[in-house]
Short mmCIF file of C-alpha atoms in Angstrom, two decimals:
data_model
loop_
_atom_site.label_atom_id
_atom_site.label_comp_id
_atom_site.label_asym_id
_atom_site.label_seq_id
_atom_site.Cartn_x
_atom_site.Cartn_y
_atom_site.Cartn_z
CA MET A 37 -12.03 18.79 -5.04
CA PRO A 38 -11.24 17.57 -0.91
CA VAL A 39 -7.86 18.68 -0.23
CA ALA A 40 -5.78 18.50 2.88
CA ARG A 41 -3.77 21.33 3.44
CA ILE A 42 -1.04 19.73 5.58
CA ASN A 43 2.81 19.05 5.97
CA GLY A 44 3.51 22.32 3.34
CA ILE A 45 1.29 20.53 0.45
CA GLU A 46 -1.94 20.13 -0.53
CA LEU A 47 -2.90 16.40 -0.34
CA TYR A 48 -5.72 14.61 -2.09
CA TYR A 49 -8.17 12.68 -0.39
CA GLU A 50 -11.72 11.38 -0.50
CA VAL A 51 -13.73 9.50 2.24
CA HIS A 52 -16.47 6.98 1.65
CA GLY A 53 -18.85 5.46 4.06
CA GLU A 54 -19.41 4.94 7.71
CA GLY A 55 -17.77 3.02 10.72
CA PRO A 56 -14.44 1.92 11.93
CA ALA A 57 -12.12 3.77 9.96
CA ALA A 58 -9.98 1.95 7.10
CA VAL A 59 -7.20 4.01 5.17
CA LEU A 60 -5.87 2.60 1.97
CA ALA A 61 -2.74 3.51 0.82
CA HIS A 62 -1.88 3.00 -3.17
CA GLY A 63 1.11 1.55 -4.68
CA ALA A 64 3.99 2.94 -6.91
CA GLY A 65 2.13 2.43 -10.25
CA GLY A 66 -1.33 3.94 -8.75
CA ASN A 67 -3.19 6.70 -7.02
CA HIS A 68 -7.03 6.66 -5.00
CA LEU A 69 -8.38 5.44 -7.84
CA SER A 70 -6.78 2.43 -7.85
CA TRP A 71 -9.08 1.16 -4.80
CA TRP A 72 -12.11 1.48 -7.28
CA GLN A 73 -12.89 -2.05 -6.93
CA GLN A 74 -12.55 -1.89 -3.18
CA VAL A 75 -14.55 0.99 -2.24
CA PRO A 76 -17.65 0.23 -3.21
CA LEU A 77 -17.55 -2.91 -0.83
CA LEU A 78 -15.67 -1.73 1.85
CA SER A 79 -17.34 1.19 2.30
CA GLN A 80 -20.25 -0.47 3.10
CA HIS A 81 -18.75 -1.64 6.56
CA PHE A 82 -16.43 1.23 6.95
CA ARG A 83 -15.56 4.36 6.95
CA CYS A 84 -12.89 4.39 3.96
CA VAL A 85 -10.17 6.92 3.40
CA THR A 86 -8.20 6.73 -0.13
CA PHE A 87 -5.20 9.70 -1.05
CA ASP A 88 -2.79 10.75 -3.67
CA HIS A 89 0.67 10.41 -2.10
CA ARG A 90 2.84 13.38 -2.53
CA GLY A 91 3.92 13.40 -5.96
CA PHE A 92 1.14 11.00 -7.15
CA GLY A 93 -1.95 11.75 -8.72
CA SER A 94 -3.93 15.24 -7.83
CA SER A 95 -0.97 15.56 -4.89
CA ARG A 96 2.21 17.18 -5.83
CA ASP A 97 5.38 18.01 -3.68
CA LEU A 98 7.32 21.14 -3.45
CA PRO A 99 10.10 21.92 -5.82
CA GLU A 100 12.94 19.85 -4.32
CA GLY A 101 10.43 18.39 -1.69
CA PRO A 102 11.29 15.38 0.36
CA GLY A 103 9.01 12.87 -1.57
CA ALA A 104 8.98 9.76 0.06
CA ASP A 105 10.33 10.77 3.26
CA ALA A 106 7.06 12.61 4.07
CA PHE A 107 5.11 10.02 3.41
CA ILE A 108 4.19 8.65 6.94
CA GLU A 109 4.19 12.67 8.31
CA ASP A 110 1.94 12.96 5.76
CA LEU A 111 -0.65 10.43 6.52
CA ARG A 112 -0.70 11.33 10.37
CA GLN A 113 -1.54 14.91 9.51
CA LEU A 114 -4.37 13.70 6.93
CA LEU A 115 -5.93 11.41 10.06
CA ASP A 116 -5.94 14.74 12.04
CA HIS A 117 -7.52 16.54 9.40
CA VAL A 118 -10.03 14.36 8.87
CA GLY A 119 -10.87 13.51 12.74
CA ILE A 120 -9.25 9.83 12.78
CA GLU A 121 -7.70 8.80 15.55
CA ARG A 122 -7.49 4.78 15.08
CA THR A 123 -7.47 3.22 11.81
CA ALA A 124 -7.02 -0.03 9.80
CA LEU A 125 -4.02 0.58 7.14
CA ILE A 126 -4.63 -1.48 4.30
CA ALA A 127 -1.51 -1.05 1.78
CA GLN A 128 -0.40 -2.10 -1.59
CA SER A 129 3.29 -2.31 -2.65
CA MET A 130 4.98 1.28 -2.35
CA GLY A 131 2.11 2.01 0.51
CA GLY A 132 3.45 -0.56 2.65
CA TRP A 133 6.35 1.67 3.65
CA THR A 134 3.64 4.12 4.75
CA SER A 135 1.93 2.07 6.62
CA LEU A 136 4.01 0.01 8.33
CA GLY A 137 6.49 2.93 8.88
CA PHE A 138 3.02 4.68 10.53
CA ALA A 139 2.12 1.58 12.81
CA SER A 140 5.80 1.50 13.80
CA ARG A 141 6.07 4.96 14.71
CA TYR A 142 2.46 5.40 16.07
CA PRO A 143 1.36 1.69 17.18
CA ASP A 144 -1.70 2.86 19.19
CA ARG A 145 -3.74 4.64 16.21
CA VAL A 146 -3.74 1.29 13.95
CA THR A 147 -6.15 -1.20 14.40
CA ALA A 148 -5.26 -3.71 11.85
CA LEU A 149 -2.70 -3.70 9.20
CA ALA A 150 -2.85 -5.50 5.84
CA LEU A 151 0.34 -5.32 4.00
CA CYS A 152 0.17 -6.43 0.29
CA ASP A 153 2.64 -7.46 -2.26
CA THR A 154 4.93 -5.33 -0.18
CA THR A 155 8.37 -5.82 2.11
CA ALA A 156 7.18 -1.95 3.56
CA GLY A 157 10.73 -1.45 4.23
CA ILE A 158 10.94 -4.12 7.45
CA ASP A 159 14.06 -3.97 8.97
CA ASN A 160 15.04 -7.20 8.41
CA PRO A 161 18.71 -7.51 6.44
CA GLU A 162 18.20 -10.35 4.50
CA ILE A 163 15.29 -8.96 3.14
CA ALA A 164 16.80 -5.83 2.46
CA ARG A 165 19.62 -7.76 0.40
CA GLU A 166 17.42 -9.79 -1.78
CA MET A 167 15.19 -6.48 -2.61
CA LYS A 168 18.32 -4.20 -3.31
CA SER A 169 19.34 -6.98 -5.76
CA LEU A 170 15.76 -7.45 -7.67
CA GLN A 171 15.64 -3.94 -7.88
CA ALA A 172 19.24 -3.44 -9.48
CA THR A 173 17.94 -5.60 -12.41
CA MET A 174 15.53 -2.70 -13.03
CA GLN A 175 18.27 0.06 -12.89
CA GLY A 176 16.40 2.03 -10.31
CA ARG A 177 13.51 3.07 -13.07
CA LEU A 178 10.09 3.48 -11.76
CA ALA A 179 9.07 2.59 -15.47
CA VAL A 180 10.83 -1.06 -15.54
CA VAL A 181 8.97 -1.47 -12.17
CA LEU A 182 5.78 -0.94 -13.72
CA GLN A 183 6.03 -3.05 -16.74
CA ARG A 184 5.96 -6.08 -14.27
CA ALA A 185 3.50 -4.67 -11.83
CA TYR A 186 0.70 -7.65 -12.84
CA SER A 187 1.01 -10.96 -14.11
CA ALA A 188 2.23 -11.79 -17.31
CA GLN A 189 -1.34 -13.42 -18.02
CA PHE A 190 -2.80 -10.29 -16.97
CA PRO A 191 -3.09 -8.28 -19.93
CA GLU A 192 -4.38 -11.23 -22.28
CA ARG A 193 -6.64 -12.21 -20.09
CA GLU A 194 -8.06 -9.14 -18.78
CA PRO A 195 -7.25 -6.36 -21.57
CA ALA A 196 -9.93 -4.01 -20.26
CA ARG A 197 -8.81 -4.04 -16.86
CA CYS A 198 -5.14 -3.90 -17.94
CA PHE A 199 -5.86 -1.11 -20.26
CA LEU A 200 -7.33 0.85 -16.92
CA TYR A 201 -4.63 -0.24 -14.77
CA GLN A 202 -2.33 1.53 -17.17
CA GLN A 203 -4.42 5.10 -17.64
CA ILE A 204 -4.61 5.38 -13.82
CA SER A 205 -1.02 4.91 -13.68
CA GLY A 206 -0.29 7.41 -16.26
CA LEU A 207 -2.01 10.11 -14.19
CA ASN A 208 1.16 10.07 -11.91
CA VAL A 209 2.93 12.90 -14.06
CA HIS A 210 4.85 14.52 -10.88
CA VAL A 211 6.45 11.01 -9.44
CA PRO A 212 10.06 12.10 -8.17
CA SER A 213 13.22 10.18 -10.16
CA ASP A 214 14.60 9.51 -6.54
CA LEU A 215 11.39 7.79 -5.48
CA LEU A 216 13.05 3.98 -5.81
CA THR A 217 16.26 4.96 -3.71
CA LYS A 218 14.38 6.41 -0.90
CA LEU A 219 12.51 3.89 -0.57
CA THR A 220 15.10 1.21 -0.80
CA ALA A 221 17.04 2.97 2.25
CA MET A 222 14.01 3.21 4.57
CA ARG A 223 13.90 0.61 7.48
CA HIS A 224 10.90 0.20 9.74
CA ARG A 225 10.66 -1.51 12.95
CA VAL A 226 8.31 -4.36 13.51
CA GLU A 227 8.68 -4.39 17.28
CA PRO A 228 5.94 -2.08 18.30
CA ILE A 229 3.27 -4.39 16.00
CA ILE A 230 4.37 -7.15 17.98
CA GLU A 231 4.66 -5.92 21.26
CA ARG A 232 1.15 -4.20 20.98
CA HIS A 233 0.00 -7.77 18.93
CA ILE A 234 -1.67 -5.48 15.78
CA PRO A 235 -3.41 -7.88 13.72
CA THR A 236 -1.60 -8.13 10.76
CA MET A 237 -2.10 -9.53 7.19
CA LEU A 238 0.54 -10.57 4.92
CA LEU A 239 -0.84 -11.07 1.15
CA VAL A 240 1.35 -11.70 -2.17
CA GLY A 241 0.16 -13.02 -5.37
CA GLU A 242 2.01 -16.17 -6.07
CA GLU A 243 3.51 -14.80 -9.63
CA ASP A 244 4.61 -11.51 -8.03
CA VAL A 245 7.90 -11.03 -9.20
CA LEU A 246 8.53 -7.81 -7.65
CA THR A 247 7.58 -8.90 -4.19
CA PRO A 248 8.17 -12.36 -4.58
CA ALA A 249 6.29 -14.88 -2.13
CA LYS A 250 9.18 -16.42 -0.62
CA THR A 251 10.14 -13.26 0.30
CA MET A 252 7.08 -11.95 2.19
CA GLU A 253 7.33 -15.28 3.86
CA LEU A 254 10.31 -13.79 5.43
CA MET A 255 8.32 -11.00 6.90
CA ALA A 256 5.94 -13.91 7.96
CA ARG A 257 8.57 -15.38 10.31
CA GLN A 258 9.36 -12.23 11.75
CA ILE A 259 6.09 -11.49 12.65
CA SER A 260 5.03 -14.38 13.81
CA HIS A 261 1.26 -13.56 14.81
CA ALA A 262 0.63 -12.32 11.21
CA GLN A 263 -1.57 -14.18 8.62
CA PHE A 264 0.14 -14.85 5.13
CA LEU A 265 -1.70 -15.94 2.21
CA LYS A 266 -0.74 -16.62 -1.23
CA VAL A 267 -2.86 -15.90 -4.25
CA PRO A 268 -2.85 -17.71 -7.20
CA GLY A 269 -3.16 -16.84 -10.72
CA ALA A 270 -2.02 -12.95 -9.56
CA GLY A 271 1.02 -11.14 -9.68
CA HIS A 272 1.77 -7.83 -8.19
CA SER A 273 -1.25 -6.54 -8.13
CA VAL A 274 -3.74 -9.12 -6.79
CA TYR A 275 -6.05 -5.91 -5.75
CA PHE A 276 -6.83 -4.96 -9.22
CA GLU A 277 -5.81 -8.38 -10.90
CA ARG A 278 -8.16 -10.85 -8.33
CA PRO A 279 -10.75 -7.90 -6.72
CA ASP A 280 -13.31 -10.35 -5.72
CA GLU A 281 -10.64 -12.57 -4.08
CA PHE A 282 -8.61 -9.52 -2.49
CA ASN A 283 -12.00 -8.07 -1.38
CA ARG A 284 -13.30 -11.01 0.38
CA ILE A 285 -9.92 -11.95 2.11
CA VAL A 286 -9.45 -8.32 3.33
CA LEU A 287 -12.91 -7.87 4.66
CA GLU A 288 -12.87 -11.22 6.24
CA PHE A 289 -9.97 -10.07 8.37
CA LEU A 290 -10.61 -6.61 9.00
CA ARG A 291 -14.28 -7.94 10.95
CA ALA A 292 -12.10 -10.57 12.50
CA ALA A 293 -9.79 -7.82 13.68
CA ILE A 294 -12.05 -4.63 14.49
CA PRO A 295 -14.79 -5.35 17.10
CA GLY A 296 -18.03 -4.43 15.63
CA ALA A 297 -16.96 -4.27 12.03
#
């Protein structure tokens, strides 16, 4: 089992394929297995890295550990561990906090940034107010959040795929109870991404009720060079609900953003 002994923990990760690096950072309803519909395609063109955030899947946090506060440093040390200096970041929901935070702190190490169904902790008071108001309706409970992690029609339309989503999510047995509180409190600057003109894509499902499209439109105004796309017929998990469309969009974005990809 590939484990990186970094930042005080053992972090589970996998590497598939060759080429320019692309890291996929999962959301709170998933782990490295969440990307089973993306890795087979992307690994034909990229060196794909998937991993379990600390507290998720096979990566455990320390007793009374830092939890989400360590996500950015975990990613930096993981990249150093596998010998990757620069990489594209493909982030879903919670993974956006990791990826935008990393890109803000280490912009020279990021070749492209895809933020999917996430506000990513962007330093924007209006977005912060909207997300805080939305999370108040869920009483800070991750279980309530996960009930809304895909479109209302997904269970009926794709019962087997929905069941698999739930099974993958069920492997996360060590998630800290204060996860949502810590994520809500985080603020990441986008000035370094804008100044270095890091290719950026913002993608959201039209039926996303956790990160509404109108909220991500505010992000697009702040990151003026970013592409903004809405995917119809999908909720909060476009990558899982509409994998073919998600894969096509991401692959086109990465090929345009990274020379030689």
